[in-house]
XYZ file of C-alpha atoms in Angstrom:
291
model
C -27.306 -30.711 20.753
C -24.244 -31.500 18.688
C -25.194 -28.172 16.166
C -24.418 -26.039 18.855
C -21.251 -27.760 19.944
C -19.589 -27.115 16.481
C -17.485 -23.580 16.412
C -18.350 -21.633 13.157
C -15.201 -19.783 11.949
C -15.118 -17.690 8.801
C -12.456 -17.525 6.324
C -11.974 -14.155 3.696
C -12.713 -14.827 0.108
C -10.004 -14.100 -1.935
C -11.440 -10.173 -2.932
C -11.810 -9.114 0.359
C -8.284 -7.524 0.391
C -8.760 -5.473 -2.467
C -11.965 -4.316 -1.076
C -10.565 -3.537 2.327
C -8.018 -2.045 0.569
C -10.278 0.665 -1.482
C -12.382 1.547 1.907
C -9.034 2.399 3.341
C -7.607 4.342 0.790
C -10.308 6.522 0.336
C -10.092 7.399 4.053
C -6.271 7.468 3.463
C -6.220 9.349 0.303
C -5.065 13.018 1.411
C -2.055 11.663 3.236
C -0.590 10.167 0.612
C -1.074 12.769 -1.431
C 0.574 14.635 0.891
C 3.428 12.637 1.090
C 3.970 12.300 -2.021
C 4.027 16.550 -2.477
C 6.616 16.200 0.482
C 9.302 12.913 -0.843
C 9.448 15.488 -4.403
C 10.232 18.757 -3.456
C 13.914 19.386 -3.752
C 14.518 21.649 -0.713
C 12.467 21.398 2.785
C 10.111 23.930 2.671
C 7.185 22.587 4.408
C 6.057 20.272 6.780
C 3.071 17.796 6.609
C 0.432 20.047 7.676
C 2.036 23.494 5.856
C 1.776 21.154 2.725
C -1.817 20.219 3.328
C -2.405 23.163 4.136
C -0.857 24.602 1.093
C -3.049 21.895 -1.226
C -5.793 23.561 0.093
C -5.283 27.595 -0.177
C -4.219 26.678 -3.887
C -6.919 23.844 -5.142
C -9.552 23.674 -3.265
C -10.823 20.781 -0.729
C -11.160 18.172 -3.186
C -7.691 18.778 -4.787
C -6.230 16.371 -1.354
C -8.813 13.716 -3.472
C -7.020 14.444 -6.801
C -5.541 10.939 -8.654
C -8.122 9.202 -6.227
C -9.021 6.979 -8.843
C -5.471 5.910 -10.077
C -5.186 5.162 -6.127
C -8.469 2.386 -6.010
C -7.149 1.508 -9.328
C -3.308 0.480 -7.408
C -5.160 -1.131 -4.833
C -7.722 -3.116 -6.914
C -4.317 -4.546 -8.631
C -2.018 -4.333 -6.321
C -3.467 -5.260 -3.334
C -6.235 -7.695 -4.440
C -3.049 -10.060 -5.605
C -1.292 -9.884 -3.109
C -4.305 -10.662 -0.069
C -5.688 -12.885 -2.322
C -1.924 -14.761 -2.492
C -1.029 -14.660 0.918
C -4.788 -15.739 2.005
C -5.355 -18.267 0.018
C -2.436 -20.717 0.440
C -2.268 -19.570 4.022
C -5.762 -20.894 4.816
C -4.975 -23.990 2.366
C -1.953 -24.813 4.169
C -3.840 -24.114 7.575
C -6.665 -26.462 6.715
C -4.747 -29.614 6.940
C -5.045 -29.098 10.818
C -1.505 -28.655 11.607
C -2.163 -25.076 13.440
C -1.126 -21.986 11.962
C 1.767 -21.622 9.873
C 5.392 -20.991 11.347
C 6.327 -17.056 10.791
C 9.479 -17.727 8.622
C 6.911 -19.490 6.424
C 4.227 -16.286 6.427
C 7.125 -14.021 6.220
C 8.379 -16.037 2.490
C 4.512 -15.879 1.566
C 3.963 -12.598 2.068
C 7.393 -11.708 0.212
C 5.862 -13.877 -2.566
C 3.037 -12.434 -2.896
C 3.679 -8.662 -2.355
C 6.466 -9.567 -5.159
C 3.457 -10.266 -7.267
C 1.186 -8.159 -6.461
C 4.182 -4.780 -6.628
C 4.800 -5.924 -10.439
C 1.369 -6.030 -11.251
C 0.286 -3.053 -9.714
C 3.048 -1.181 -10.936
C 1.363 0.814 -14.071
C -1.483 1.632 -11.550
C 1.209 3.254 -9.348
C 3.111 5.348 -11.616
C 0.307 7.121 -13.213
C -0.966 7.683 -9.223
C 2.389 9.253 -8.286
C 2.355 11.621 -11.282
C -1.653 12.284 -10.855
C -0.701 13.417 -7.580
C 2.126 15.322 -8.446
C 0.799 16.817 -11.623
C -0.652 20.247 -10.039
C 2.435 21.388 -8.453
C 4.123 21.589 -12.188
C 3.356 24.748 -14.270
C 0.464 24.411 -16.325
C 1.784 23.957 -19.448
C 4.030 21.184 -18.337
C 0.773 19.122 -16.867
C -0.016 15.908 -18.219
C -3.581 16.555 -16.852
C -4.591 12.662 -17.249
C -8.803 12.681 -17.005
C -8.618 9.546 -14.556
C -6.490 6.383 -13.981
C -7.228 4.450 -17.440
C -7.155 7.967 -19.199
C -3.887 7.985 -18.038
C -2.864 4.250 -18.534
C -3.695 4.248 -21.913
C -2.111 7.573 -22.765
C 1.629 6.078 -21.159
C 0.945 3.164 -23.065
C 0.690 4.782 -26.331
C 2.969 8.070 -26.211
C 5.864 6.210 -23.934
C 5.231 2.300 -24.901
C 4.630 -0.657 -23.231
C 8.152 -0.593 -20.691
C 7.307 2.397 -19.197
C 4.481 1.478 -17.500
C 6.693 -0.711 -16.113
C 8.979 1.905 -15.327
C 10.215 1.023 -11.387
C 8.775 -1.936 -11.399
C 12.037 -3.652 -9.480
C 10.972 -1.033 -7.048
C 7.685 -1.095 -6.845
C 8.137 -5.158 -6.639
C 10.281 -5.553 -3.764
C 8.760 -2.419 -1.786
C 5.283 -4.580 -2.286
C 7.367 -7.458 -0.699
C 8.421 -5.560 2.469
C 4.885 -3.963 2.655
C 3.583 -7.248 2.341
C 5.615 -8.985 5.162
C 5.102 -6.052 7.329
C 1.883 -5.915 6.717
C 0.547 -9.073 6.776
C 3.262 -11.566 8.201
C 3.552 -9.189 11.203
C -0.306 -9.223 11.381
C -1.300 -12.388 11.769
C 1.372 -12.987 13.942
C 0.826 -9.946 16.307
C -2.816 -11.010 16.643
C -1.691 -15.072 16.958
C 0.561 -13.529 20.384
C -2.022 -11.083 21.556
C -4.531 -13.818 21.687
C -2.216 -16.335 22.785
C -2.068 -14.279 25.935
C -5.710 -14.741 26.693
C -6.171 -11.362 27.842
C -8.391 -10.402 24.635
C -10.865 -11.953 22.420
C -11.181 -11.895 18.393
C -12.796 -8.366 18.279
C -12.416 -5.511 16.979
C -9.623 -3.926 19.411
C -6.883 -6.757 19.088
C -7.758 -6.241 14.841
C -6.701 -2.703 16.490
C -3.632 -3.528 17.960
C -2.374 -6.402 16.030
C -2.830 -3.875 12.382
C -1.133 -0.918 14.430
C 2.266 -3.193 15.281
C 1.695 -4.524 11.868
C 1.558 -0.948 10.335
C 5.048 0.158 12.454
C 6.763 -2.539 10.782
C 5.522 -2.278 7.383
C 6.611 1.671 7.467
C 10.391 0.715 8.522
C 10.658 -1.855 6.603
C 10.199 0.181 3.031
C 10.852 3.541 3.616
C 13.820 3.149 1.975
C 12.610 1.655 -0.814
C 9.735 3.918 -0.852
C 11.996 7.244 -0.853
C 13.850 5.405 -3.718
C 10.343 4.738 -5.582
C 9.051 7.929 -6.009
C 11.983 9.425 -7.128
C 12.831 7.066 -9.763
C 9.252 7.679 -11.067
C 8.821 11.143 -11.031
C 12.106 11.481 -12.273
C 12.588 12.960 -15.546
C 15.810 10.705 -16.694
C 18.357 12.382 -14.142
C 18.996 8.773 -12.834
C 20.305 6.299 -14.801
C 18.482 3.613 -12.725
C 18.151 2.291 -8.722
C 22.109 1.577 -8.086
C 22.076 5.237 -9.507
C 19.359 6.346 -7.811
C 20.359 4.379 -4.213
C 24.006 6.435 -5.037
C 22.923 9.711 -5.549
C 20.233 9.575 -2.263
C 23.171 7.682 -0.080
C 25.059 10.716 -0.712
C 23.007 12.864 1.338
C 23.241 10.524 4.016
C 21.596 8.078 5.818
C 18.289 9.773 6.976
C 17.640 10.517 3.589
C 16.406 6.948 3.066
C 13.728 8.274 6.158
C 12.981 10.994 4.409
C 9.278 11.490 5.541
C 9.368 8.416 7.746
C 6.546 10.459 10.098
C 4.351 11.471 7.018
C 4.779 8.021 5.690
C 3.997 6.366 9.378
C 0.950 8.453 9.698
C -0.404 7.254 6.354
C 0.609 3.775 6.388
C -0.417 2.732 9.658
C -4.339 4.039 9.462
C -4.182 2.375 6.066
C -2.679 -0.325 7.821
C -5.578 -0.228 10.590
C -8.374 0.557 8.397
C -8.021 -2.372 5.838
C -7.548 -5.401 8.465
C -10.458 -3.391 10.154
C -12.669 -3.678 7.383
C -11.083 -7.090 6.273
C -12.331 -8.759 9.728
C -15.531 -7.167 9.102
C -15.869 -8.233 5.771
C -15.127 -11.880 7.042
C -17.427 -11.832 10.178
C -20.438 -11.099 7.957
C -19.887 -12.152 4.267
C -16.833 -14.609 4.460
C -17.423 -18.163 3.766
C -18.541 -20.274 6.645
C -16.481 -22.948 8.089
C -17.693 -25.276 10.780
C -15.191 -27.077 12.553
């Protein structure tokens, strides 16, 4: 009798992230593509769906896809380290049977490791963000890289090693707010939701917990994020970020929200989709643990 008295919980291995993170970015692909086409034009023209729209008339269905690969290549770096991180030493530290950990705790954690995982996934990012920018330049100023290592290697040898870390401060602390948003604000959203005892451990408190998560995470670094992509798509009008943070603070304080909605709607499915698929992942291949 006592085998069937003994709860089985699963815990993630440390991939999963990374994994979860690739199934949602391919769903999430166009709309960051999207917003990416919207944080670099100089003047509003268009709105989210003109742009899209736009995308289309010009390139063709698959052009929303285009830099897809530099994309799973960001979150196979990027993301990977910082689940992985944040996973790991929270389900070592949780282990020791002292109940989960206190949120200021998560909250340094997930700093930590979105820290991480923004400085190592910062080559990955750049050559995304100018992938995806590359067709709305005139042909013969194109870098046309072939795919994410194509273009890797080709910043690596005609711009040298430091620019592929080009906005790596940046993309560093943006992973950090991400990060806590993200994953802090997760596991603590679903901790309250089932602390209510209104809903289970399924699938539509993963729902709800990954959606508050999401709203947070999108606040958080917009400002960062606005900050981000101009620095790297710039071509040397800044002098760096205190430059950068000047020049954008002129134009007043929204401007750091520039594209809050387009960024919202992409973030928080991406949000959604990879703790969906990271529960999943758990429930059926994580590693057994019977308590």
């Amino acid at each position: 009798i006592g085998q069937y008295l003994m709860t089985e919980t699963r815990m993630s291995r440390w991939y999963f992230g990374g994994i979860a993170s690739c199934g949602a970015a391919c769903c999430t692909h166009p709309l960051d593509l999207v917003k990416v086409h919207l944080q670099t034009q100089q003047e509003v023209k268009m709105r989210m769906v003109g742009m899209a729209m736009h995308v289309v008339k010009n390139d063709g269905v698959l052009a929303l896809y285009n830099g897809l690969s530099a994309s799973l290549c960001r979150q196979m770096s990027y993301s990977l380290t910082r689940f992985a991180i944040y996973e790991t030493v929270r389900d070592m530290m949780g282990s020791g049977g002292q109940g989960p950990m206190p949120f200021y705790q998560k909250v340094l954690l997930g700093a930590f490791g979105g820290f991480t995982g923004g400085f190592i996934g910062t080559p990955a990012d750049m050559v995304n963000v100018r992938m995806q920018n590359d067709m709305k330049l005139p042909a013969e100023q194109r870098r046309n890289y072939k795919h994410a290592l194509d273009g890797l290697f080709r910043v690596w040898r005609e711009e040298g090693t430091r620019r592929l870390f080009s906005g790596a401060t940046m993309a560093s602390s943006r992973g950090a707010l991400v990060t806590v948003g993200q994953l802090a604000c997760y596991d603590q959203a679903k901790q309250l939701v089932l602390g209510t005892g209104l809903m289970g451990d399924n699938i539509l408190t993963h729902f709800l917990s990954s959606f508050i998560a999401g709203g947070c995470a999108t606040f958080l670094c917009q400002p960062l994020d606005v900050m981000k992509t101009r620095l790297m798509n710039s071509k040397g009008e800044y002098r760096g970020v205190i430059h950068c943070l000047t020049e954008t603070a002129r134009l007043g304080p929204l401007a750091f929200y520039k594209g809050l909605v387009p960024a919202g709607i992409r973030l928080i499915p991406h949000t959604v989709l990879t703790f969906v698929f990271l529960e999943q992942l758990k429930k059926y291949f994580g590693i057994r643990v019977v308590s």
